[in-house]
Short mmCIF file of C-alpha atoms and ligand atoms in Angstrom, two decimals:
data_model
loop_
_atom_site.label_atom_id
_atom_site.label_comp_id
_atom_site.label_asym_id
_atom_site.label_seq_id
_atom_site.Cartn_x
_atom_site.Cartn_y
_atom_site.Cartn_z
CA MET A 1 36.35 -0.27 4.07
CA PRO A 2 36.00 -0.50 0.27
CA SER A 3 37.15 2.59 -1.68
CA ARG A 4 34.73 4.97 -3.21
CA SER A 5 35.38 3.25 -6.71
CA GLU A 6 35.05 -0.23 -5.46
CA SER A 7 31.59 0.79 -3.77
CA ARG A 8 30.36 2.21 -6.93
CA GLU A 9 31.46 -0.75 -8.92
CA SER A 10 29.53 -2.92 -6.46
CA ARG A 11 26.49 -0.71 -6.80
CA ASP A 12 26.76 -1.06 -10.39
CA SER A 13 26.98 -4.77 -10.39
CA ASP A 14 24.04 -4.85 -7.88
CA ALA A 15 22.10 -2.71 -10.50
CA ASP A 16 23.09 -4.99 -13.38
CA GLU A 17 21.75 -8.00 -11.36
CA ARG A 18 18.32 -6.35 -10.73
CA GLY A 19 17.91 -5.45 -14.31
CA LEU A 20 14.44 -4.04 -15.17
CA PHE A 21 13.61 -4.12 -11.52
CA ASP A 22 16.33 -1.67 -10.45
CA LEU A 23 15.36 1.32 -8.48
CA THR A 24 18.75 2.81 -7.96
CA GLY A 25 18.49 6.55 -7.92
CA ARG A 26 14.89 6.71 -7.45
CA THR A 27 13.05 8.12 -4.32
CA VAL A 28 9.86 6.30 -3.31
CA VAL A 29 7.46 7.49 -0.45
CA VAL A 30 5.80 4.55 1.41
CA ALA A 31 2.71 6.09 3.05
CA GLY A 32 1.96 3.71 6.04
CA GLY A 33 5.37 2.53 5.82
CA ALA A 34 5.66 1.71 9.44
CA GLY A 35 2.80 -0.79 9.34
CA LEU A 36 2.54 -4.60 8.92
CA ILE A 37 2.84 -4.54 5.09
CA GLY A 38 4.55 -1.08 4.77
CA THR A 39 7.69 -2.21 6.95
CA ALA A 40 8.17 -5.26 4.36
CA LEU A 41 7.68 -2.98 1.48
CA SER A 42 10.19 -0.35 2.62
CA ALA A 43 12.92 -3.00 3.16
CA GLY A 44 12.17 -4.68 -0.12
CA ILE A 45 12.10 -1.44 -2.13
CA ALA A 46 15.33 -0.11 -0.53
CA GLU A 47 16.84 -3.45 -1.36
CA GLN A 48 16.25 -2.59 -5.08
CA GLY A 49 18.40 0.46 -4.65
CA ALA A 50 15.72 3.36 -3.97
CA THR A 51 15.79 5.97 -1.39
CA VAL A 52 12.72 5.12 0.58
CA VAL A 53 10.95 7.92 2.62
CA VAL A 54 8.74 6.34 5.20
CA ALA A 55 5.48 8.70 5.71
CA ASP A 56 3.65 7.50 8.78
CA ALA A 57 1.61 8.83 11.70
CA ALA A 58 3.61 6.53 14.15
CA PRO A 59 6.79 8.44 14.70
CA GLU A 60 8.68 5.81 16.74
CA ARG A 61 8.05 2.90 14.55
CA GLY A 62 8.36 5.13 11.40
CA ARG A 63 11.83 6.30 12.48
CA ALA A 64 12.97 2.83 13.28
CA VAL A 65 11.87 1.54 9.75
CA ALA A 66 13.54 4.49 8.03
CA GLU A 67 16.75 3.81 9.99
CA ASP A 68 16.78 0.21 9.00
CA VAL A 69 16.42 0.76 5.29
CA ASP A 70 18.81 3.63 5.32
CA GLY A 71 16.04 5.99 4.30
CA ALA A 72 14.26 8.95 5.62
CA PHE A 73 11.19 9.49 8.01
CA VAL A 74 8.56 12.27 7.60
CA GLU A 75 5.76 12.34 10.24
CA THR A 76 2.60 12.58 8.23
CA ASP A 77 -1.13 12.49 8.75
CA VAL A 78 -2.46 11.36 5.32
CA THR A 79 -5.93 12.58 6.19
CA ASP A 80 -4.62 16.12 6.60
CA GLU A 81 -4.24 18.20 3.53
CA ALA A 82 -1.38 20.55 4.91
CA SER A 83 0.60 17.56 6.29
CA VAL A 84 0.38 15.96 2.73
CA GLU A 85 1.36 18.86 0.95
CA SER A 86 4.29 19.36 3.38
CA LEU A 87 5.29 15.80 2.83
CA PHE A 88 5.81 16.23 -0.91
CA GLU A 89 7.41 19.58 -0.60
CA THR A 90 10.05 18.12 1.89
CA VAL A 91 10.56 15.03 -0.39
CA VAL A 92 11.15 17.21 -3.43
CA ALA A 93 13.44 19.77 -1.60
CA GLU A 94 15.56 16.97 0.11
CA HIS A 95 15.81 14.27 -2.38
CA GLY A 96 15.51 16.22 -5.53
CA GLY A 97 11.97 14.73 -6.81
CA LEU A 98 9.63 12.11 -6.46
CA ASP A 99 9.68 8.83 -8.72
CA GLY A 100 7.31 6.43 -6.80
CA LEU A 101 4.63 6.37 -4.21
CA VAL A 102 3.18 3.46 -2.31
CA ASN A 103 -0.13 4.15 -0.48
CA CYS A 104 -0.45 1.48 2.18
CA SER A 105 -1.62 3.42 5.20
CA TYR A 106 -4.67 2.16 7.05
CA PRO A 107 -6.48 4.93 8.82
CA ARG A 108 -9.57 4.12 10.71
CA ASN A 109 -11.34 5.17 13.89
CA ALA A 110 -11.83 3.23 17.23
CA ASN A 111 -15.25 1.61 16.29
CA TYR A 112 -13.87 0.23 12.93
CA GLY A 113 -14.26 -3.52 12.71
CA ARG A 114 -17.97 -3.72 14.01
CA ARG A 115 -20.50 -6.20 12.51
CA TYR A 116 -22.86 -5.02 9.84
CA GLU A 117 -25.82 -4.42 12.19
CA ASP A 118 -23.69 -2.32 14.56
CA VAL A 119 -22.17 0.20 12.29
CA THR A 120 -23.46 3.72 12.80
CA TYR A 121 -23.91 6.16 9.99
CA ALA A 122 -21.39 8.55 11.86
CA ASP A 123 -18.83 5.64 11.85
CA TRP A 124 -19.46 4.62 8.29
CA ARG A 125 -18.94 8.31 7.25
CA GLU A 126 -15.80 8.71 9.29
CA ASN A 127 -13.98 5.60 8.26
CA VAL A 128 -14.81 6.08 4.53
CA ASP A 129 -13.59 9.76 5.03
CA LEU A 130 -10.34 8.63 6.73
CA HIS A 131 -9.34 5.87 4.42
CA LEU A 132 -10.76 6.47 0.90
CA ASN A 133 -10.45 10.23 0.92
CA SER A 134 -6.91 10.05 2.21
CA TYR A 135 -6.06 7.72 -0.66
CA PHE A 136 -7.41 10.35 -3.13
CA LEU A 137 -5.40 13.17 -1.22
CA VAL A 138 -2.05 11.31 -1.37
CA THR A 139 -2.61 10.08 -4.82
CA HIS A 140 -3.68 13.36 -6.16
CA ARG A 141 -0.84 15.34 -4.71
CA ALA A 142 1.90 12.87 -5.47
CA SER A 143 0.66 12.25 -9.21
CA LEU A 144 0.77 16.10 -9.88
CA VAL A 145 4.20 16.32 -8.53
CA MET A 146 5.24 13.48 -10.79
CA ARG A 147 3.47 14.90 -13.73
CA GLU A 148 5.34 18.19 -13.42
CA ALA A 149 8.62 16.15 -13.40
CA GLY A 150 7.67 14.11 -16.30
CA GLY A 151 6.40 10.93 -14.84
CA GLY A 152 6.30 8.50 -12.06
CA SER A 153 4.54 5.50 -10.54
CA VAL A 154 1.82 5.27 -7.92
CA VAL A 155 0.88 1.98 -6.26
CA ASN A 156 -2.37 2.02 -4.22
CA PHE A 157 -3.16 -0.70 -1.83
CA GLY A 158 -6.62 -2.27 -2.57
CA SER A 159 -7.79 -5.68 -1.18
CA THR A 160 -9.44 -8.80 -2.42
CA TYR A 161 -12.59 -7.21 -0.72
CA GLY A 162 -12.56 -4.35 -3.19
CA VAL A 163 -12.79 -6.99 -5.87
CA GLN A 164 -15.48 -9.45 -4.50
CA ALA A 165 -17.72 -9.70 -1.57
CA PRO A 166 -16.47 -11.36 1.64
CA ASP A 167 -17.27 -14.98 2.39
CA PHE A 168 -18.48 -14.66 5.98
CA SER A 169 -18.14 -18.36 6.59
CA VAL A 170 -14.48 -17.87 7.45
CA TYR A 171 -15.29 -15.57 10.40
CA GLU A 172 -17.74 -18.19 11.98
CA GLY A 173 -16.68 -19.26 15.50
CA THR A 174 -14.74 -15.81 16.03
CA GLU A 175 -15.43 -12.23 16.90
CA MET A 176 -14.01 -11.23 13.42
CA THR A 177 -15.79 -9.78 10.57
CA SER A 178 -15.09 -7.78 7.45
CA PRO A 179 -16.25 -4.33 7.95
CA VAL A 180 -18.84 -3.00 5.38
CA GLU A 181 -16.93 0.24 4.98
CA TYR A 182 -13.91 -1.79 3.69
CA ALA A 183 -16.01 -2.98 0.68
CA ALA A 184 -16.87 0.60 -0.33
CA ILE A 185 -13.40 1.93 0.26
CA LYS A 186 -11.46 -0.66 -1.51
CA GLY A 187 -13.78 -0.72 -4.43
CA GLY A 188 -13.38 3.07 -4.56
CA VAL A 189 -9.62 3.01 -4.31
CA ARG A 190 -9.66 0.57 -7.33
CA ASN A 191 -11.68 2.71 -9.40
CA LEU A 192 -9.97 5.80 -8.32
CA THR A 193 -6.73 4.37 -9.40
CA ARG A 194 -8.20 3.62 -12.77
CA TYR A 195 -9.49 7.04 -13.34
CA VAL A 196 -6.13 8.76 -12.46
CA ALA A 197 -4.38 6.27 -14.69
CA SER A 198 -6.47 7.22 -17.54
CA TYR A 199 -6.20 10.84 -16.86
CA LEU A 200 -2.35 10.99 -16.38
CA GLY A 201 -1.31 8.27 -18.71
CA ARG A 202 -0.07 10.69 -21.42
CA ASP A 203 1.94 12.48 -18.87
CA GLY A 204 3.95 9.54 -18.01
CA VAL A 205 2.37 8.76 -14.67
CA ARG A 206 1.34 5.20 -14.11
CA VAL A 207 -1.11 4.37 -11.41
CA ASN A 208 -1.94 0.76 -10.37
CA THR A 209 -3.35 -1.17 -7.29
CA VAL A 210 -2.10 -4.20 -5.48
CA SER A 211 -4.91 -6.20 -3.95
CA PRO A 212 -3.66 -8.43 -1.27
CA GLY A 213 -5.57 -11.44 0.40
CA GLY A 214 -5.54 -11.69 4.16
CA VAL A 215 -2.08 -11.34 5.81
CA PHE A 216 -1.35 -13.56 8.68
CA ASP A 217 -1.11 -11.45 11.85
CA GLU A 218 -1.76 -13.93 14.77
CA GLN A 219 -5.60 -13.98 14.02
CA HIS A 220 -8.00 -16.44 15.68
CA PRO A 221 -6.72 -19.95 14.75
CA THR A 222 -10.28 -20.95 13.55
CA PHE A 223 -10.38 -18.09 11.21
CA VAL A 224 -6.78 -18.80 9.91
CA GLU A 225 -7.81 -22.57 9.31
CA GLU A 226 -10.81 -21.58 7.47
CA TYR A 227 -9.10 -18.93 5.48
CA GLU A 228 -6.29 -21.26 4.43
CA ARG A 229 -8.85 -24.10 3.38
CA ARG A 230 -10.45 -21.56 1.12
CA THR A 231 -7.27 -20.41 -0.56
CA PRO A 232 -5.84 -22.18 -3.49
CA LEU A 233 -2.25 -21.82 -2.36
CA GLY A 234 -3.20 -23.14 1.21
CA ARG A 235 -2.07 -20.38 3.40
CA MET A 236 -2.45 -16.70 4.37
CA ALA A 237 -0.09 -13.97 2.87
CA ARG A 238 3.04 -12.98 4.43
CA PRO A 239 4.00 -9.20 4.29
CA GLU A 240 7.07 -10.23 2.24
CA ASP A 241 4.73 -11.77 -0.37
CA LEU A 242 3.80 -8.34 -1.48
CA VAL A 243 7.35 -7.05 -2.12
CA GLY A 244 7.75 -8.49 -5.67
CA ALA A 245 4.26 -6.92 -6.91
CA VAL A 246 5.17 -3.46 -5.66
CA VAL A 247 8.79 -3.45 -6.98
CA TYR A 248 7.39 -4.55 -10.38
CA LEU A 249 4.88 -1.85 -10.53
CA LEU A 250 7.39 0.87 -9.31
CA SER A 251 10.16 -0.34 -11.80
CA ASP A 252 10.62 -0.08 -15.55
CA ALA A 253 9.57 -3.82 -15.74
CA SER A 254 6.04 -2.58 -15.78
CA ALA A 255 6.65 0.45 -18.06
CA TYR A 256 3.64 -0.53 -20.18
CA VAL A 257 1.22 -1.42 -17.12
CA THR A 258 -1.27 1.20 -15.89
CA GLY A 259 -4.72 1.10 -14.42
CA HIS A 260 -4.05 -2.61 -13.45
CA ASP A 261 -5.22 -4.37 -10.26
CA LEU A 262 -2.45 -7.02 -9.36
CA ARG A 263 -3.93 -9.50 -7.00
CA VAL A 264 -1.52 -11.08 -4.46
CA ASP A 265 -4.04 -13.29 -2.89
CA GLY A 266 -2.91 -16.95 -3.19
CA GLY A 267 -5.68 -17.34 -5.61
CA TRP A 268 -8.56 -16.31 -3.30
CA THR A 269 -10.25 -14.29 -6.14
CA ILE A 270 -10.40 -16.97 -8.62
CA CYS A 271 -12.78 -19.10 -6.68
N1 LIG B 301 -3.26 -6.85 6.51
C1 LIG B 301 -4.04 -7.38 5.71
O1 LIG B 301 -4.59 -8.48 5.86
C2 LIG B 301 -4.41 -6.66 4.45
C3 LIG B 301 -5.07 -7.33 3.42
C4 LIG B 301 -5.52 -6.63 2.23
C5 LIG B 301 -5.33 -5.36 2.21
N2 LIG B 301 -4.51 -4.61 3.22
C6 LIG B 301 -4.37 -3.22 3.00
O2 LIG B 301 -2.99 -2.94 3.09
C7 LIG B 301 -2.73 -1.66 3.60
C8 LIG B 301 -1.80 -1.79 4.77
O3 LIG B 301 -2.40 -2.59 5.77
P1 LIG B 301 -1.60 -3.08 7.07
O4 LIG B 301 -2.20 -4.43 7.48
O5 LIG B 301 -0.10 -3.04 6.85
O6 LIG B 301 -2.05 -2.06 7.97
P2 LIG B 301 -1.27 -1.62 9.47
O7 LIG B 301 -2.35 -1.09 10.43
O8 LIG B 301 -0.29 -2.60 9.94
O9 LIG B 301 -0.49 -0.42 9.07
C9 LIG B 301 -1.10 0.86 8.62
C10 LIG B 301 -0.01 2.11 8.87
O10 LIG B 301 -0.79 3.18 8.49
C11 LIG B 301 -0.35 4.11 9.45
N3 LIG B 301 -1.61 5.06 9.57
C12 LIG B 301 -2.78 4.97 10.18
N4 LIG B 301 -3.34 6.14 10.04
C13 LIG B 301 -2.66 7.11 9.41
C14 LIG B 301 -2.69 8.56 9.12
N5 LIG B 301 -3.82 9.24 9.41
N6 LIG B 301 -1.62 9.12 8.55
C15 LIG B 301 -0.53 8.36 8.31
N7 LIG B 301 -0.30 7.02 8.60
C16 LIG B 301 -1.30 6.33 9.18
C17 LIG B 301 -0.33 3.39 10.81
O11 LIG B 301 0.58 4.12 11.72
C18 LIG B 301 0.33 2.12 10.32
O12 LIG B 301 1.78 2.31 10.34
C19 LIG B 301 -4.10 -1.16 3.96
O13 LIG B 301 -4.56 -0.26 2.88
C20 LIG B 301 -4.95 -2.30 4.06
O14 LIG B 301 -6.19 -2.09 3.71
C21 LIG B 301 -4.34 -5.22 4.31
#
């Protein structure tokens, strides 16, 4: 066992190596931290020295991720006002403050993913409500807690499909599509982010989006082949590809960056 002073020295030297990207002593909430992308982000953020609080509606996976990263889990429904308020109260009470928020939950109803012709008005409304409105709720409450404490960083998850329209040819020969709600939700998240970045800039709260391209998750092989063919870097994203962008936006390395949309898409949106 290393002595206390040895552990402190090794922590200090880790922090020196991380330099501007060091997150030691910071508390970062990862909403959706038990998901495909959130699991990788939780690990990557903890690796930079932060205390990660996984906030997710899935308690079993959420607890497992929190345990893996030596962090905490708070069962949270991001679509519920009382649950979101209680999340940030708990974080401030138990960790002494809130330095970062990563919003990468993906709430949707059972009919999400239908083709354009089959989307009912009720499903459109529910899915836009669950996803876009919860991103507002979580951003709003976290950013005001940060303002009170003198600053912080919010990273919202957008998508390439919040930047440009889908190329439907990549879905040909499969049952897959890109849902119409997603275009409105992710375009909305991107512009919501810019609004809050502008509103809270002078309060030291930075707000940015990360817009990933498609992440490989055992999709239909025809889709994967077509997606890779259309992507300049020639492959789909891996969850780990998103870690660097998020750590950058949470850390002092991005101290003069706000309202930005950082695309991590293998070049998809340049074509
Ligand atoms: N996977 C991709 O290809 C991709 C591409 C671009 C953007 N994104 C975006 O990245 C984000 C994360 O996507 P993912 O693929 O990791 O999704 P995912 O479905 O794997 O994970 C989402 C997480 O959100 C949690 N969640 C759902 N509803 C919730 C609620 N009401 N309250 C709290 N937690 C809830 C789920 O339990 C899950 O752990 C989303 O915003 C998504 O739109 C994903």
